[in-house]
PDB file of C-alpha atoms in Angstrom:
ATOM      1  CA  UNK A   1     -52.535 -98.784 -25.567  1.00 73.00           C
ATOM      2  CA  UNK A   2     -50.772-100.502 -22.566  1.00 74.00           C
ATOM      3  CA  UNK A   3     -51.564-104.253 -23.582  1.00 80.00           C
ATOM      4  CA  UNK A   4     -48.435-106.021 -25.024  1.00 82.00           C
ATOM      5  CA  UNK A   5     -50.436-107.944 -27.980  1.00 87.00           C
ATOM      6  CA  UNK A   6     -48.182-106.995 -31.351  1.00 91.00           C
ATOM      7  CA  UNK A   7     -45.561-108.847 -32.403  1.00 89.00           C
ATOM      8  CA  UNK A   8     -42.277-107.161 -33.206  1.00 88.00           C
ATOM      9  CA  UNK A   9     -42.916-107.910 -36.991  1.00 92.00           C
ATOM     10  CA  UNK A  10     -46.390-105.960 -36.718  1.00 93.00           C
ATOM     11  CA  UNK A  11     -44.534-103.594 -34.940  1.00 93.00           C
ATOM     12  CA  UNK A  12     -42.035-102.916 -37.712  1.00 94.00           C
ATOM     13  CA  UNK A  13     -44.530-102.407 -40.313  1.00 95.00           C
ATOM     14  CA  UNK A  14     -46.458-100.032 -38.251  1.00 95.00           C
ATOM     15  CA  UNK A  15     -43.750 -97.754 -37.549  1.00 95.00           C
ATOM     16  CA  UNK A  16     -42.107 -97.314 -40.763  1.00 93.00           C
ATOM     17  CA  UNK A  17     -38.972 -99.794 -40.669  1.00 92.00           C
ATOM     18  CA  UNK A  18     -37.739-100.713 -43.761  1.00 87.00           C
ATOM     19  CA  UNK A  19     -37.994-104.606 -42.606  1.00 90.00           C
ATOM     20  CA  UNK A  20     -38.128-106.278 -39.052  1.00 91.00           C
ATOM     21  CA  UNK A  21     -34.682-106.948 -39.481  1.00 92.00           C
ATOM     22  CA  UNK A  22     -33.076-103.467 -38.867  1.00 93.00           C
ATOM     23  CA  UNK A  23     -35.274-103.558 -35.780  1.00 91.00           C
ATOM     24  CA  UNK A  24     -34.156-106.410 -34.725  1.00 89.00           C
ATOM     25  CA  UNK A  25     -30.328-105.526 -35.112  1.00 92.00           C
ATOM     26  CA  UNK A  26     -31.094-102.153 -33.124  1.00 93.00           C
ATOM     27  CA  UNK A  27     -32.619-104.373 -30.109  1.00 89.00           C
ATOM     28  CA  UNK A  28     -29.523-106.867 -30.501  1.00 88.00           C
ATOM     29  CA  UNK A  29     -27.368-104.544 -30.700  1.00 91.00           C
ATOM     30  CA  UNK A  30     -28.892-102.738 -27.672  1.00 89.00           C
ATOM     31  CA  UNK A  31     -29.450 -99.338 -29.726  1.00 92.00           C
ATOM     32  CA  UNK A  32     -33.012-100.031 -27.957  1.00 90.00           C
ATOM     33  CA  UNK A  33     -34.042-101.939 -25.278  1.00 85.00           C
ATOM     34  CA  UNK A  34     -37.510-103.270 -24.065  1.00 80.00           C
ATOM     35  CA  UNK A  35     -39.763-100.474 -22.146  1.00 81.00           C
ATOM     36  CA  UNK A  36     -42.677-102.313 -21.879  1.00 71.00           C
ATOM     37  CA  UNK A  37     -44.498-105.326 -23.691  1.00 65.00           C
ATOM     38  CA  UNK A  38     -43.532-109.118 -22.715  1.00 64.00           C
ATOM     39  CA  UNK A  39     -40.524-110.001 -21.290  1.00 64.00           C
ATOM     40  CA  UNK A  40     -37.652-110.903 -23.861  1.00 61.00           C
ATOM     41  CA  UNK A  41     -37.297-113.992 -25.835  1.00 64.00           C
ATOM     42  CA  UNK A  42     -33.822-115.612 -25.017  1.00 57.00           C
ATOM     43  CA  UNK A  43     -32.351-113.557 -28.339  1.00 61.00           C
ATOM     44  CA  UNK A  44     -32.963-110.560 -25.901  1.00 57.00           C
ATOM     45  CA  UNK A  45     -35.954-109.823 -28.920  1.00 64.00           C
ATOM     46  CA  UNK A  46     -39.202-108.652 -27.197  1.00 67.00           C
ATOM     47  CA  UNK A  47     -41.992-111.091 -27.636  1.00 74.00           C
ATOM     48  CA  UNK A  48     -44.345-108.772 -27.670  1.00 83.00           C
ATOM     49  CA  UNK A  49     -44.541-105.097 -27.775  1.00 87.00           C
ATOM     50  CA  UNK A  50     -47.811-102.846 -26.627  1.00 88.00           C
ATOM     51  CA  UNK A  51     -49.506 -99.869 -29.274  1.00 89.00           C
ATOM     52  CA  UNK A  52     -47.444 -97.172 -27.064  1.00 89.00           C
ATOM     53  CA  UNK A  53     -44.214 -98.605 -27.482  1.00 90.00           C
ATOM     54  CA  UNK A  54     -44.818 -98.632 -31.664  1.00 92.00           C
ATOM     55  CA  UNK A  55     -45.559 -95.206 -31.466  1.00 91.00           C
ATOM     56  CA  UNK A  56     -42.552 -94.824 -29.522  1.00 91.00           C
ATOM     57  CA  UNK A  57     -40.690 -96.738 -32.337  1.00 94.00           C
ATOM     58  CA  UNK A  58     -41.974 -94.791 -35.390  1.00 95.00           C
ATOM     59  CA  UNK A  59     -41.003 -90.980 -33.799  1.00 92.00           C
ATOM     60  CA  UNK A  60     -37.728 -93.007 -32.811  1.00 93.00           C
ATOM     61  CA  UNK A  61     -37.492 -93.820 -36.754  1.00 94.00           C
ATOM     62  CA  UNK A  62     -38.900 -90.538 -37.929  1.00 93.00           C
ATOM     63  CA  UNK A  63     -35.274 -88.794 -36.356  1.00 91.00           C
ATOM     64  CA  UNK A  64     -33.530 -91.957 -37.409  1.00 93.00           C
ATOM     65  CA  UNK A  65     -34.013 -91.250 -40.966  1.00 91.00           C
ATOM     66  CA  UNK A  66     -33.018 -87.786 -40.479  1.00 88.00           C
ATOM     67  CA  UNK A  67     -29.699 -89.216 -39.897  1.00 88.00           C
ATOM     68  CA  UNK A  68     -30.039 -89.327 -35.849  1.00 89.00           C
ATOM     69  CA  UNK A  69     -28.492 -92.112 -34.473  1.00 92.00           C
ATOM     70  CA  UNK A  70     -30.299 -95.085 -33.317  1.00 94.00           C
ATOM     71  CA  UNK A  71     -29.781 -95.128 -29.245  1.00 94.00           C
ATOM     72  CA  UNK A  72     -30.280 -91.077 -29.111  1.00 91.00           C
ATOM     73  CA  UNK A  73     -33.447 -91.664 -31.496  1.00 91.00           C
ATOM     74  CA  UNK A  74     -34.504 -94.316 -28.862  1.00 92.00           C
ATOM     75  CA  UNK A  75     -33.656 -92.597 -25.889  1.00 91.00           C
ATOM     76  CA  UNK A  76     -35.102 -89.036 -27.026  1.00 88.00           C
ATOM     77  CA  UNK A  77     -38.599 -90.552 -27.622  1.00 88.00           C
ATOM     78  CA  UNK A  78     -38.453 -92.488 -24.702  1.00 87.00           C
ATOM     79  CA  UNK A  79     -41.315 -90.545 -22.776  1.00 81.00           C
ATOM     80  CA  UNK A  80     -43.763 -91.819 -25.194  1.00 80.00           C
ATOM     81  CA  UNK A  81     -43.129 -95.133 -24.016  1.00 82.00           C
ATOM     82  CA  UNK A  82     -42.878 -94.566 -20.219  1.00 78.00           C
ATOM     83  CA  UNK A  83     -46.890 -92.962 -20.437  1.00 67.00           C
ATOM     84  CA  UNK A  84     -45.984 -89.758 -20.006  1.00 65.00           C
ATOM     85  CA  UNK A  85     -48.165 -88.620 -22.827  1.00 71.00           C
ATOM     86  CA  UNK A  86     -52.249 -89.073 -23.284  1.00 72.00           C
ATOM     87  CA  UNK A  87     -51.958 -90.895 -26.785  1.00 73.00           C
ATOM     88  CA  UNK A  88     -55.826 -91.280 -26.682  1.00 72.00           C
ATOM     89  CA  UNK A  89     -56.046 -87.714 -26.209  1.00 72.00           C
ATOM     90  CA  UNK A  90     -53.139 -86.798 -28.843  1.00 74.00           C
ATOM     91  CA  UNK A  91     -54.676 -89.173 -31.922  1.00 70.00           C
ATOM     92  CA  UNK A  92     -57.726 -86.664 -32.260  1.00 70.00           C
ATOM     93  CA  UNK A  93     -55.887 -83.832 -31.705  1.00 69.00           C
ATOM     94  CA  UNK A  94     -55.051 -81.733 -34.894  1.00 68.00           C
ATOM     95  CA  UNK A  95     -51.780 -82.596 -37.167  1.00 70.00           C
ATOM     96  CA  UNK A  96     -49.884 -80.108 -35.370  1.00 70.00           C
ATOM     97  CA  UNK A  97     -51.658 -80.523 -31.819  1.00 73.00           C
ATOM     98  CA  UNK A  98     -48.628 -81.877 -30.277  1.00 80.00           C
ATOM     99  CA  UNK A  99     -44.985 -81.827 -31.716  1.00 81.00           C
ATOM    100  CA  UNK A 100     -41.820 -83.312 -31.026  1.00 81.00           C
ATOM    101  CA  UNK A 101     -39.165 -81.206 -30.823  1.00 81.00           C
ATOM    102  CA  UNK A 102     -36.010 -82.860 -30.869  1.00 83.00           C
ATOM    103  CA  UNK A 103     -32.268 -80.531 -29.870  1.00 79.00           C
ATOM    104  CA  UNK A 104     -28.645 -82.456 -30.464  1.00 78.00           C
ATOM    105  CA  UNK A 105     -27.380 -80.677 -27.452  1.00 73.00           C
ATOM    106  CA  UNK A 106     -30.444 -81.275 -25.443  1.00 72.00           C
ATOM    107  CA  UNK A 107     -32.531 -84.370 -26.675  1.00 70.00           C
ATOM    108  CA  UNK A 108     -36.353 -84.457 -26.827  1.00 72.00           C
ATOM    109  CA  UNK A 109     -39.651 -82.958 -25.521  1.00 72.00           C
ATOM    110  CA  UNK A 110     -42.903 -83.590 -26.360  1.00 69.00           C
ATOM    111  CA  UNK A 111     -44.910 -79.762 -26.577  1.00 67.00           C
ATOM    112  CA  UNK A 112     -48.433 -79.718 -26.359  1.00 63.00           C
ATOM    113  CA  UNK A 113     -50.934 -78.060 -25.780  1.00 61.00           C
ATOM    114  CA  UNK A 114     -50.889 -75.276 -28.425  1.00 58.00           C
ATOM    115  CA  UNK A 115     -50.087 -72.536 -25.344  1.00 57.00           C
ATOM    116  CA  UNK A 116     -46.929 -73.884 -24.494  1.00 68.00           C
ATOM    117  CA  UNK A 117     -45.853 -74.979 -28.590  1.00 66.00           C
ATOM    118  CA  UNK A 118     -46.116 -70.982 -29.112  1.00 68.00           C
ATOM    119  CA  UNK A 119     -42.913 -70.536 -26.128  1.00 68.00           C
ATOM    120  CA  UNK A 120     -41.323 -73.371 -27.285  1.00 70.00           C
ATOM    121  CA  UNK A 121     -41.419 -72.648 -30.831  1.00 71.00           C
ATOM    122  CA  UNK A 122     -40.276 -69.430 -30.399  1.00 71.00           C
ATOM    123  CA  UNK A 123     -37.045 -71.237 -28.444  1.00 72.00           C
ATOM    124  CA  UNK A 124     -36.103 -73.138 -31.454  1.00 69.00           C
ATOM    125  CA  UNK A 125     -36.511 -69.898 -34.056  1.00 70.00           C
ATOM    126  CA  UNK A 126     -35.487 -67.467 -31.737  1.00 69.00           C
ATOM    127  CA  UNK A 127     -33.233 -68.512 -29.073  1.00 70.00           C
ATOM    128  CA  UNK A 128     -34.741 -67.495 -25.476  1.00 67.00           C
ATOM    129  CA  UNK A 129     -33.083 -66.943 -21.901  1.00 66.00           C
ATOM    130  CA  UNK A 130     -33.706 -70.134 -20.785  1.00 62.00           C
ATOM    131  CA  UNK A 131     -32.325 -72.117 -23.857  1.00 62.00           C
ATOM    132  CA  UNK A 132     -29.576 -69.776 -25.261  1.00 67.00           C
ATOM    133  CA  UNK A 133     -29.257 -68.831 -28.552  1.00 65.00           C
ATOM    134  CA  UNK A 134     -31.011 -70.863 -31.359  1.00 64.00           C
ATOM    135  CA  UNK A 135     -30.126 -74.277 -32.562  1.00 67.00           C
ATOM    136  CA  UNK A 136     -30.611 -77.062 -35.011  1.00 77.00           C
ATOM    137  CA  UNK A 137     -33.523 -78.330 -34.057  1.00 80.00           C
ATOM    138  CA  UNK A 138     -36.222 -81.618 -35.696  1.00 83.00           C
ATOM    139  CA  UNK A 139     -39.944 -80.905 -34.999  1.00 81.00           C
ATOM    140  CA  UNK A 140     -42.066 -83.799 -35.636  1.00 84.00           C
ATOM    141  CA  UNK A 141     -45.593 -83.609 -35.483  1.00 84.00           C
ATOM    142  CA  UNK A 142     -46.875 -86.794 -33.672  1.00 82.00           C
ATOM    143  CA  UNK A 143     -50.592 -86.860 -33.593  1.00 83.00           C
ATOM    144  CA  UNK A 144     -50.364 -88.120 -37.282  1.00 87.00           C
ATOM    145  CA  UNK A 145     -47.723 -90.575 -37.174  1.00 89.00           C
ATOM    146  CA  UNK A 146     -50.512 -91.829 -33.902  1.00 87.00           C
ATOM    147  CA  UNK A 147     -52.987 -92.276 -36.961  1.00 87.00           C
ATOM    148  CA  UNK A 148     -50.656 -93.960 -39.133  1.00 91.00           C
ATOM    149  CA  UNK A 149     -49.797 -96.401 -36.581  1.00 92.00           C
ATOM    150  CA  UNK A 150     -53.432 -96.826 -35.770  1.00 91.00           C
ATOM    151  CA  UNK A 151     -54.553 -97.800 -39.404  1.00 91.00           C
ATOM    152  CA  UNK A 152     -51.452 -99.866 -40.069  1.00 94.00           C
ATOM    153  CA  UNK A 153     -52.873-102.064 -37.101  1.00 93.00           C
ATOM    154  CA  UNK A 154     -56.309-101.993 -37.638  1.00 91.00           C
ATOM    155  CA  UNK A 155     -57.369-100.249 -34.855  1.00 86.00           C
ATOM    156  CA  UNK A 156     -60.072 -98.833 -34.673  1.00 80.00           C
ATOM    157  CA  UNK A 157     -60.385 -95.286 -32.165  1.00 66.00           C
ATOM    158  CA  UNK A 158     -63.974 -95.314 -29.606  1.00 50.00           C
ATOM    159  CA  UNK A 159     -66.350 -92.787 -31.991  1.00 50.00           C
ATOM    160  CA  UNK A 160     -63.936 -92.463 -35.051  1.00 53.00           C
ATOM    161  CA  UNK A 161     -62.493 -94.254 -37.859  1.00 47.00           C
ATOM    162  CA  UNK A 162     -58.570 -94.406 -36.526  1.00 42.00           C
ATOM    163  CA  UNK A 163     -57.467 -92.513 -38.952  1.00 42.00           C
TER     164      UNK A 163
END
């Protein structure tokens, strides 16, 4: 998961871009920047990116075409990038095993496991003392768009099929 070894092309198709061009523009027009992978190319491109940071890329697109804009898309998703989540643990986890919940007044948070989705649910509906009355809110179920990325690759999960 931590090996750059995909190219940004691979990386496109994985996580749902339209082509590797509107990729590109969002990393030359530094509406994302690298997080991990190989160091840049002298286009400021990454070389190569690493399965975490697709992931990243694909939630980042999933609140993209929900009419987010790039940067806060990027930014948002970020801790999926910076290994602040157990993706090995995640991909076998059930469809709704660990969401996404993305806020335009607050950003993004990953919620899992299904203990603290039930308080943090109940935020979004319901409003709560610690996060005000409710708001517009994006909940994005991850441990799918995980799969996706994993059969778009090829990859295959330790005692599974990756997908």
């Amino acid at each position: 998961f931590d090996t750059p070894k995909f190219t940004l092309s691979e990386a496109a198709k994985a996580a749902g871009y339209v082509s590797v061009s509107t990729l590109r523009s969002y990393y030359q027009r530094r509406h994302f920047f690298l997080v991990g992978g190989m160091p840049p190319t002298g286009d400021g491109l990454p070389n190569q990116v690493r399965f975490r940071d697709i992931v990243h890329l694909a939630v980042a697109q999933r609140l993209i075409g929900l009419g987010v804009r790039p940067n806060a898309a990027f930014v948002a998703t970020l801790p999926l990038a910076q290994q602040q989540v157990d993706l090995e643990r995640i991909v076998g986890a059930p469809d709704l095993g660990a969401l996404f919940i993305w806020q335009p007044d607050t950003g993004g948070k990953i919620v899992t496991p299904a203990e603290q989705m039930c308080v943090a649910l109940a935020d979004v509906f319901y409003g709560g003392p610690r996060t005000g009355p409710s708001r517009p809110s994006v909940i994005i179920a991850f441990a799918p768009i995980i799969r996706a990325v994993l059969r778009s690759l090829k990859i295959k999960m330790p005692g599974g099929d990756g997908g």
